[in-house]
C-alpha positions as semicolon CSV with decimal commas, in nm:
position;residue;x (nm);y (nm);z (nm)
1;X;1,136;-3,060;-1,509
2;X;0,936;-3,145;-1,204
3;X;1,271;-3,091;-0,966
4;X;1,361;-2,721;-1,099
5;X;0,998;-2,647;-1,043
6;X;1,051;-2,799;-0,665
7;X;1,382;-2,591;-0,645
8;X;1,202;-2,288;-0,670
9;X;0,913;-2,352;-0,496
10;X;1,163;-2,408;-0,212
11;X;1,349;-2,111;-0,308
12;X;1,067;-1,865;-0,312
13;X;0,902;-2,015;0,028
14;X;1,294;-1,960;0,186
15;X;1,266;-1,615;0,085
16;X;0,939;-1,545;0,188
17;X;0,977;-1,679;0,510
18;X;1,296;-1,459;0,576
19;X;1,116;-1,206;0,460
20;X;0,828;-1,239;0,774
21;X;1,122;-1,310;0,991
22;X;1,248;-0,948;0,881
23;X;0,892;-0,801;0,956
24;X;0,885;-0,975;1,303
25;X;1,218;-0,840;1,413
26;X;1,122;-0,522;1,314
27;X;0,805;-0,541;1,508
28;X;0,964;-0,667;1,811
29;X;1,189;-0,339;1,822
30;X;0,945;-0,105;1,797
31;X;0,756;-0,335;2,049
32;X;1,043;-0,304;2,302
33;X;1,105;0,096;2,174
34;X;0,799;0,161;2,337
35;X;0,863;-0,028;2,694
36;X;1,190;0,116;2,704
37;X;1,033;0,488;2,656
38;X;0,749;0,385;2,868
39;X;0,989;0,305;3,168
40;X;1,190;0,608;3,115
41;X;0,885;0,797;3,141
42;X;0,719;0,678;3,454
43;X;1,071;0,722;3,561
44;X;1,093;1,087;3,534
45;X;0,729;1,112;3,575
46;X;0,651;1,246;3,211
47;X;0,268;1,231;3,207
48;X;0,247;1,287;2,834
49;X;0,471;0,985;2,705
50;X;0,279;0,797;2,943
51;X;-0,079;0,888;2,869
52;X;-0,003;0,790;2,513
53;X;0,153;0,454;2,597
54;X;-0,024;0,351;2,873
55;X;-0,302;0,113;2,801
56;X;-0,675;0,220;2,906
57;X;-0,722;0,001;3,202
58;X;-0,420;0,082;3,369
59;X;-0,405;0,462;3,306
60;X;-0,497;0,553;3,673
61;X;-0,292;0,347;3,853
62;X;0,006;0,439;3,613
63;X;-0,075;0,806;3,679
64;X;-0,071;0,781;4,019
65;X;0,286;0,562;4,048
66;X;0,410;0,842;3,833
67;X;0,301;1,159;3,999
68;X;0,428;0,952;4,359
69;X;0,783;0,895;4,114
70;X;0,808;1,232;4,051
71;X;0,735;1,349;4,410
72;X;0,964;1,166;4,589
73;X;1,267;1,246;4,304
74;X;1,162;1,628;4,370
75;X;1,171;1,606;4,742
76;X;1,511;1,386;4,742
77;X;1,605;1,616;4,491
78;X;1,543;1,966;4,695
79;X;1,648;1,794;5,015
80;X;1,989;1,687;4,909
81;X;2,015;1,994;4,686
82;X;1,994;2,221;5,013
83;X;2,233;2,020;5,197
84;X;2,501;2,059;4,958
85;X;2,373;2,410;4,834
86;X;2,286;2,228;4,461
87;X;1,996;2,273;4,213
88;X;1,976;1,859;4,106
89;X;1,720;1,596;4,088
90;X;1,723;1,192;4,004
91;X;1,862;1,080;3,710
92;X;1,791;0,769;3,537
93;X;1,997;0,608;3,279
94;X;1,865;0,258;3,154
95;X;2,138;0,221;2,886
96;X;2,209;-0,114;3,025
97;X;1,840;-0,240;3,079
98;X;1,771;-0,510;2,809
99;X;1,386;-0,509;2,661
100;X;1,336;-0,838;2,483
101;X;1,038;-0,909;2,323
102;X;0,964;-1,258;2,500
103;X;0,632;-1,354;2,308
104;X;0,436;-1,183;2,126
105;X;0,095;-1,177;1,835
106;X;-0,086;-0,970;1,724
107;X;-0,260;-0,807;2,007
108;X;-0,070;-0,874;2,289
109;X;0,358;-0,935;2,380
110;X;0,556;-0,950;2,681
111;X;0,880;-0,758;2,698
112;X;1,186;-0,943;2,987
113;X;1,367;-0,642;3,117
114;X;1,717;-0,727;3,243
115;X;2,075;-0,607;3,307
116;X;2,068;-0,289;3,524
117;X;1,986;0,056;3,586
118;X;2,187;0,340;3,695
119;X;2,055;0,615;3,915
120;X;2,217;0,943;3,962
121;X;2,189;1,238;4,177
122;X;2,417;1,500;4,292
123;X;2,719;1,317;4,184
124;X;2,648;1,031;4,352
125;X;2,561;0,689;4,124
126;X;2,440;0,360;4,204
127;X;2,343;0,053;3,972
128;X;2,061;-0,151;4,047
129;X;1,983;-0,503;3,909
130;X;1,678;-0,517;3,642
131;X;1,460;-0,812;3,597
132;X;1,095;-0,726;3,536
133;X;0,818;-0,858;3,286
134;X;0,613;-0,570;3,106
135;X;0,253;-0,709;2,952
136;X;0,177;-0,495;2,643
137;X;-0,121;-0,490;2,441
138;X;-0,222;-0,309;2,099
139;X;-0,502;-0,078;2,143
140;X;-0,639;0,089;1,821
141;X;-0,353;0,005;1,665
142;X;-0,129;0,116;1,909
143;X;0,132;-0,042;2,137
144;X;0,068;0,033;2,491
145;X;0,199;-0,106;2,796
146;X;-0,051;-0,297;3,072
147;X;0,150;-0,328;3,361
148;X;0,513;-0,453;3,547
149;X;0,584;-0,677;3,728
């Protein structure tokens, strides 16, 4: 009697744990969801995404890297667009940029960016290499991201 009992003991604490594993996969992709669309934004220089995913303490500096991001993609933008008599700015495609949740608890994770990035711009494209570590932390409840490196 005692070793059915211990069979599903083991059983149930099998399925529990697989269940938490479930939960922590789950949070890891919304983890990296966020660092993805956090990068895309400073990217294009979309103020709003990154106000609202931006931790506190680093919402100046972030601000300011964007608005200089978005500058200098206008300027190339309008400078190569009246050379060749086009309308076109920078493009950005991170399709091939990995975000993988490193570590991470309950307040804090660290996302590994890798693979590469492709930039585009009046038909011309380039890829450039990606390896960068984001810090994240939650802050009232949210998932924000710190800083790159």
């Amino acid at each position: 009697m005692k070793s059915r009992y211990g069979r599903i003991l083991v059983l149930v604490l099998i399925a529990l744990l697989s269940l938490s594993a479930c939960g922590g996969a789950s949070e890891d992709d919304a983890i990296a969801g966020i660092a993805k669309d956090w990068l895309q934004a400073f990217l294009e220089g979309d103020g709003n995404t990154l106000a609202s995913t931006t931790c506190a303490s680093a919402a100046e500096e972030v601000a300011t890297g964007a608005f200089m991001m978005g500058a200098l993609g206008g300027m190339l933008g309008s400078e190569i667009g009246s050379v060749l008599g086009l309308n076109t700015s920078l493009e950005f495609n991170l399709d091939n940029v990995t975000f993988t949740v490193a570590s991470s608890d309950s307040n804090s994770a660290t996302v590994r960016l890798g693979g590469e990035m492709s930039v585009s711009m009046a038909g011309m494209f380039q890829t450039e290499p990606v390896s960068s570590i984001i810090q994240m932390a939650k802050e009232s409840g949210n998932w924000k991201v710190c800083s790159i490196s």
